[in-house]
CSV table of C-alpha atoms in Angstrom, one decimal:
chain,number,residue,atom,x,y,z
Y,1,UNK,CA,-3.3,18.3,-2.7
Y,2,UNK,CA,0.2,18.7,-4.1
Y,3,UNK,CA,2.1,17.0,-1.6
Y,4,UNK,CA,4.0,18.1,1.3
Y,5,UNK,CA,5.6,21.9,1.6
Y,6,UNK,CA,8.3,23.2,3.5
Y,7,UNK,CA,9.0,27.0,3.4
Y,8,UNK,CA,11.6,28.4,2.9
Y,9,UNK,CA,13.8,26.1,0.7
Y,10,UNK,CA,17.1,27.7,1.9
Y,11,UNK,CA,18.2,30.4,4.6
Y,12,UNK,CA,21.2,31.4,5.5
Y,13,UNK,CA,21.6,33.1,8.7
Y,14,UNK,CA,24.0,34.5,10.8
Y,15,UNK,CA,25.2,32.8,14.2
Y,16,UNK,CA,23.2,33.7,16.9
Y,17,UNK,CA,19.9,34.6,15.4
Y,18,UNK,CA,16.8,32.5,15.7
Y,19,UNK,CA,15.3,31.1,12.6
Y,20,UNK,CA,11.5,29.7,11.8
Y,21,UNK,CA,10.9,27.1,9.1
Y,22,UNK,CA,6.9,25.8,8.0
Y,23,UNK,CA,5.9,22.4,6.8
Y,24,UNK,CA,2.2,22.2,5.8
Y,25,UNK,CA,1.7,18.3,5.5
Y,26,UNK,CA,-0.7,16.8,3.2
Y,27,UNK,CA,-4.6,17.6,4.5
Y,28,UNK,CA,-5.9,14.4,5.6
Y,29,UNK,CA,-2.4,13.4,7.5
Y,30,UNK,CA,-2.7,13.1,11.3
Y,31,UNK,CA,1.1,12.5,11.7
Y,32,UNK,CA,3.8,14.9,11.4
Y,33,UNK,CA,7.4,14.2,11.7
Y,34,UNK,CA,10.5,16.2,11.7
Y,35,UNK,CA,14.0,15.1,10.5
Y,36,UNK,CA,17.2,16.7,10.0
Y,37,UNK,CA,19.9,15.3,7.8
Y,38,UNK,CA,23.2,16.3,7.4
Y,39,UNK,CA,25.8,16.0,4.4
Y,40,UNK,CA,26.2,11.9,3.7
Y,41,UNK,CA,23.9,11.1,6.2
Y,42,UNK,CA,20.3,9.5,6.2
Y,43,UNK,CA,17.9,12.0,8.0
Y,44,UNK,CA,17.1,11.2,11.6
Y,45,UNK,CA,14.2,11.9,13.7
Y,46,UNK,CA,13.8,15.1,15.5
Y,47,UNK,CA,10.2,15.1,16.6
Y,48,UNK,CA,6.4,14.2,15.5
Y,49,UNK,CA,3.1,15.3,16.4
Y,50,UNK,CA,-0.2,13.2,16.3
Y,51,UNK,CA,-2.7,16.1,15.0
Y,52,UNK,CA,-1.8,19.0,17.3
Y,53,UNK,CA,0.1,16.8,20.1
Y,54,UNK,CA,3.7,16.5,20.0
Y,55,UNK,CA,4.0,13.0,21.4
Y,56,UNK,CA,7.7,12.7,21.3
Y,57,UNK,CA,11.1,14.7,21.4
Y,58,UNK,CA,14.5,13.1,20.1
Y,59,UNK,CA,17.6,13.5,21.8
Y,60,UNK,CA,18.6,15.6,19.1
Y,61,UNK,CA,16.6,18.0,19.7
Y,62,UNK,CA,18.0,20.2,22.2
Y,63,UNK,CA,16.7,23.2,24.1
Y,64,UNK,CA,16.9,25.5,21.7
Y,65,UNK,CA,14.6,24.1,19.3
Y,66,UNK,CA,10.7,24.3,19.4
Y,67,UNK,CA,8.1,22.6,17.1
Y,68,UNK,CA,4.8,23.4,17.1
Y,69,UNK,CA,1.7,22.4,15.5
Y,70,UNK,CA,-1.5,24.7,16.1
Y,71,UNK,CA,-4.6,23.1,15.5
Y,72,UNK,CA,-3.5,19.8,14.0
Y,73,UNK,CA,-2.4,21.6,10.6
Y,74,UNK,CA,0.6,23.0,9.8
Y,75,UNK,CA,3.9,22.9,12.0
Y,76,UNK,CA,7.0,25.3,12.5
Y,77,UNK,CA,10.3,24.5,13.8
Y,78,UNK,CA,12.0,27.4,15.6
Y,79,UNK,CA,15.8,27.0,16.1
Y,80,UNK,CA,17.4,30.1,18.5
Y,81,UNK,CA,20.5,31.4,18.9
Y,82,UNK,CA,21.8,29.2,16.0
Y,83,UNK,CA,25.1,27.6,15.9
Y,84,UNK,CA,27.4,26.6,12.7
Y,85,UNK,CA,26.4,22.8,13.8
Y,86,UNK,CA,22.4,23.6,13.3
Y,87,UNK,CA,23.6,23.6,9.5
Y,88,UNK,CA,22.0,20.7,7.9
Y,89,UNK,CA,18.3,20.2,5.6
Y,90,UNK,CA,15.7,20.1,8.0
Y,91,UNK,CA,13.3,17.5,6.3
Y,92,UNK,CA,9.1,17.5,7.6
Y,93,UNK,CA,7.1,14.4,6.7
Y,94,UNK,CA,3.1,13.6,6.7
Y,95,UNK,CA,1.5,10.3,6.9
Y,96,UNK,CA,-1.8,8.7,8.0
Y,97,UNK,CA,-1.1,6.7,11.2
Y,98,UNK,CA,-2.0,3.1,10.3
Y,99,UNK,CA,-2.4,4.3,6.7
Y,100,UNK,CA,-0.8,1.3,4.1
Y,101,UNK,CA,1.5,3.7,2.3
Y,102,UNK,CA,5.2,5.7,3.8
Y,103,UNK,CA,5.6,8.9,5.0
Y,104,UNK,CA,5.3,11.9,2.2
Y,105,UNK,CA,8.4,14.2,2.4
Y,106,UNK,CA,8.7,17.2,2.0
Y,107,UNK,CA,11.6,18.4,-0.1
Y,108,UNK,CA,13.3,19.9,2.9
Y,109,UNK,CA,14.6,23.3,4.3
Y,110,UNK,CA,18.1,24.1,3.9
Y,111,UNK,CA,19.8,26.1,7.0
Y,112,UNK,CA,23.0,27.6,6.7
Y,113,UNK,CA,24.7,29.2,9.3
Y,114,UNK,CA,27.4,31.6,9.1
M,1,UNK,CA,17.5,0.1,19.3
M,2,UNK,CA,17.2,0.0,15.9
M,3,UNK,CA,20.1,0.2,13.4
M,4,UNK,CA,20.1,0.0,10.0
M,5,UNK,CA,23.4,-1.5,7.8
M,6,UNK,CA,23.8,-0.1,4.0
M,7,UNK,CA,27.6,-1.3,3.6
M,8,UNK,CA,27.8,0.3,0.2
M,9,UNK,CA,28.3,3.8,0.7
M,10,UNK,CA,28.8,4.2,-3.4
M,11,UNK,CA,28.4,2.4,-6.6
M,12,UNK,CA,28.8,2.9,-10.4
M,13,UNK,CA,27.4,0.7,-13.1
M,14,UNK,CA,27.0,1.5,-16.7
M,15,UNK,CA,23.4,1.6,-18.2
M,16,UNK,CA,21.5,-1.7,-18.4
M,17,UNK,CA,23.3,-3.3,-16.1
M,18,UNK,CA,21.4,-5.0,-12.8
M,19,UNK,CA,23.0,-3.3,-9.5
M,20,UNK,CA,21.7,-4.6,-6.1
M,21,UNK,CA,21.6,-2.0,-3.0
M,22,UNK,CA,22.1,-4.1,0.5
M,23,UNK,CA,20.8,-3.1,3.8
M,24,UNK,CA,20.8,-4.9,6.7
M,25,UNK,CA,19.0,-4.3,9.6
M,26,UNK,CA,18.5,-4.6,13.8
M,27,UNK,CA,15.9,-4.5,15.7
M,28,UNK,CA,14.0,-6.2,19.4
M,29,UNK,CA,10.6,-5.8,17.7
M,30,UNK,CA,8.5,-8.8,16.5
M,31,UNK,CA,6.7,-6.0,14.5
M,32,UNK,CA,8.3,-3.9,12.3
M,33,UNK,CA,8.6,-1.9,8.8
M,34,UNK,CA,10.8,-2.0,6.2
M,35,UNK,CA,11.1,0.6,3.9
M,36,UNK,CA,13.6,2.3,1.1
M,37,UNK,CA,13.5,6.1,-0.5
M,38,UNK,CA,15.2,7.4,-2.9
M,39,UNK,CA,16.8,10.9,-2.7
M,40,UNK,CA,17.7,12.5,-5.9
M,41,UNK,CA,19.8,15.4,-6.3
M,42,UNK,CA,17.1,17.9,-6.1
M,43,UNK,CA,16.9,16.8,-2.1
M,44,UNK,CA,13.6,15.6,-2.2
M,45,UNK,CA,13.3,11.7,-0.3
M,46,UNK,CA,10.9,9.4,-2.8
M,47,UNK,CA,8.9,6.5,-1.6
M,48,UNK,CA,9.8,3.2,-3.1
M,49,UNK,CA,8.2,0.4,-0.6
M,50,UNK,CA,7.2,-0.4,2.7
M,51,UNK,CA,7.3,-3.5,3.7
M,52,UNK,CA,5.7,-5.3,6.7
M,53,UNK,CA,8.1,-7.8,8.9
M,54,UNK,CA,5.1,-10.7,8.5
M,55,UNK,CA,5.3,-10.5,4.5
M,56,UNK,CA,8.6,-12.1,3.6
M,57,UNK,CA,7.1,-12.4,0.0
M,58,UNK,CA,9.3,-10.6,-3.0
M,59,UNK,CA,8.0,-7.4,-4.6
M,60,UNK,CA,8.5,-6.6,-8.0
M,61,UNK,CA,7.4,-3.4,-9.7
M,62,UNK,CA,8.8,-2.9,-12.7
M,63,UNK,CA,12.5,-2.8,-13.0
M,64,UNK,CA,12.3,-2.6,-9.3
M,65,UNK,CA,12.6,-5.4,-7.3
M,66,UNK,CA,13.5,-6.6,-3.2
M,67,UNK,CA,14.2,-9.4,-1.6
M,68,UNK,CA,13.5,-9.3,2.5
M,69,UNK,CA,15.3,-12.3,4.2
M,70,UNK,CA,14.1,-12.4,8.0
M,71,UNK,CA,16.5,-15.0,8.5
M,72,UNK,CA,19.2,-12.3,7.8
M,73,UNK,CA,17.5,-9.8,8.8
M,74,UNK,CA,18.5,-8.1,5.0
M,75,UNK,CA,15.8,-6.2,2.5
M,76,UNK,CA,17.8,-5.7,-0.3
M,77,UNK,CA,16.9,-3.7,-3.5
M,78,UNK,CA,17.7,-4.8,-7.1
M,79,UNK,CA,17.3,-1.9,-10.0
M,80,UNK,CA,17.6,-4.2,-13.5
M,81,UNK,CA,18.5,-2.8,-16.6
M,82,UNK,CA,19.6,0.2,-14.8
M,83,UNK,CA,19.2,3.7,-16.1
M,84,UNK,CA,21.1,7.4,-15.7
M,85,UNK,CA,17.5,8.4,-14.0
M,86,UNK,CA,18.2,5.7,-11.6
M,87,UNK,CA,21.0,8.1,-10.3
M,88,UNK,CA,20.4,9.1,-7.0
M,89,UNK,CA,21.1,8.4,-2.7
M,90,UNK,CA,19.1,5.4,-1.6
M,91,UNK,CA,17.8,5.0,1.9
M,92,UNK,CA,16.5,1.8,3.6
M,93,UNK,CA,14.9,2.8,6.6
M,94,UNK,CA,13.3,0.7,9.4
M,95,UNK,CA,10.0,1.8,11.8
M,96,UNK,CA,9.0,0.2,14.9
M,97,UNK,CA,4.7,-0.9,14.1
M,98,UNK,CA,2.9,1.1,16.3
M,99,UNK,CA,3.8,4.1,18.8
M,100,UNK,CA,5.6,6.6,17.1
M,101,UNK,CA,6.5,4.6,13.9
M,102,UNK,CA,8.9,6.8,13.7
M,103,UNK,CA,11.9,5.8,10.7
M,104,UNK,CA,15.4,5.2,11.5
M,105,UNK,CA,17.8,5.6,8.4
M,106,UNK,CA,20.8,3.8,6.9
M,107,UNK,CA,23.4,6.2,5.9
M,108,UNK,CA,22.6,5.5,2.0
M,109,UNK,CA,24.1,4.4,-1.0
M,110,UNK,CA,24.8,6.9,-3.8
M,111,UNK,CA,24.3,5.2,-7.3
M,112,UNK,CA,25.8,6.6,-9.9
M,113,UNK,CA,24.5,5.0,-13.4
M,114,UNK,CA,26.7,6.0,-16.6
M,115,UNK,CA,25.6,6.2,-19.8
């Protein structure tokens, strides 16, 4: 297993249009956790899911965003109708619930909107 | 709610010298983790330690070392002999034990080391 992958590293899209980013954790995580951080900023918690239940929702995350995790295995984050303040890196972590070790990152998605 | 304190939003040192990274932290739960990342210019966060709020012992690995104070409530992160590959963001984060466990991030501290 080589880790934890996001896809894509960047996009740039245009205001208004929806955009989809992937994580695929590492294989024998249960947890997944997305973050967004923005420029100076430590990341903060957007949402997580304990194999293919998403157990909580931040603030943060507002209507227009949608995470899903089919099956326990990979998750996508859906943003619509962007807006120039969705721009940030949009971070995805694994980890073993109860496991002895931190989260795994992922080495992010960066959204730009234009 | 949990907060997390890093006061030093950037420092510069010149290799080989020791540089300490501070981070203070709040929190209501008896039971807690402590941890810190580092986040180098390619973006990607790094694991360092996690701590556990019962183990107040120091950890050293390498030239890495931290000293948790519960009395304080301060887990603070000493780099000796510090090194240009040391350059990077540094996050201490804190996560409740239990429920989500989700992390909740300082804003970091950029070290710069110079050659």
């Amino acid at each position: 297993d080589t880790g934890v992958s996001q896809d894509p590293r960047h996009k740039i899209t245009k205001r208004g249009q929806n955009v989809t980013f992937r994580c695929d954790p590492i294989s024998e995580h249960n947890r997944l956790y997305w973050y967004r951080q923005t420029l100076g900023q430590g990341p903060e918690f957007l949402t997580y899911f304990q194999n293919e239940a998403q157990l909580e929702k931040s603030r943060l995350l507002s209507d227009r965003f949608s995470a899903e995790r089919p099956k326990g295995s990979f998750s996508t984050l859906e943003i619509q109708r962007t807006e120039q303040g969705d721009s940030a890196m949009y971070l995805c972590a694994s980890s073993f619930f109860r496991g002895q070790e931190g989260y795994t990152f992922g080495s992010g998605t960066r959204l730009t909107v234009v | 709610a949990q907060k997390v304190t890093q006061a030093q939003t950037e420092i510069s040192v010149v290799e080989k010298e020791d540089v300490t990274l501070d981070c203070v932290y709040e929190t209501r739960d008896t039971t807690y983790y402590l941890f810190w990342y580092k986040q180098p210019p390619s973006g990607e966060l790094v694991f360092l330690i996690r701590r556990n709020s019962f183990d107040e012992q120091n950890e050293i690995s390498g030239r890495y070392s931290w000293n948790f104070q519960k009395s304080t409530s301060s887990f603070n992160f000493t780099i000796t002999a510090s090194q240009v590959v040391d350059s990077a963001v540094y996050f201490c984060a804190l996560s409740e034990a239990g429920g989500s466990e989700k992390l909740v991030f300082g804003k970091g501290t950029k070290l710069t080391v110079n050659p």
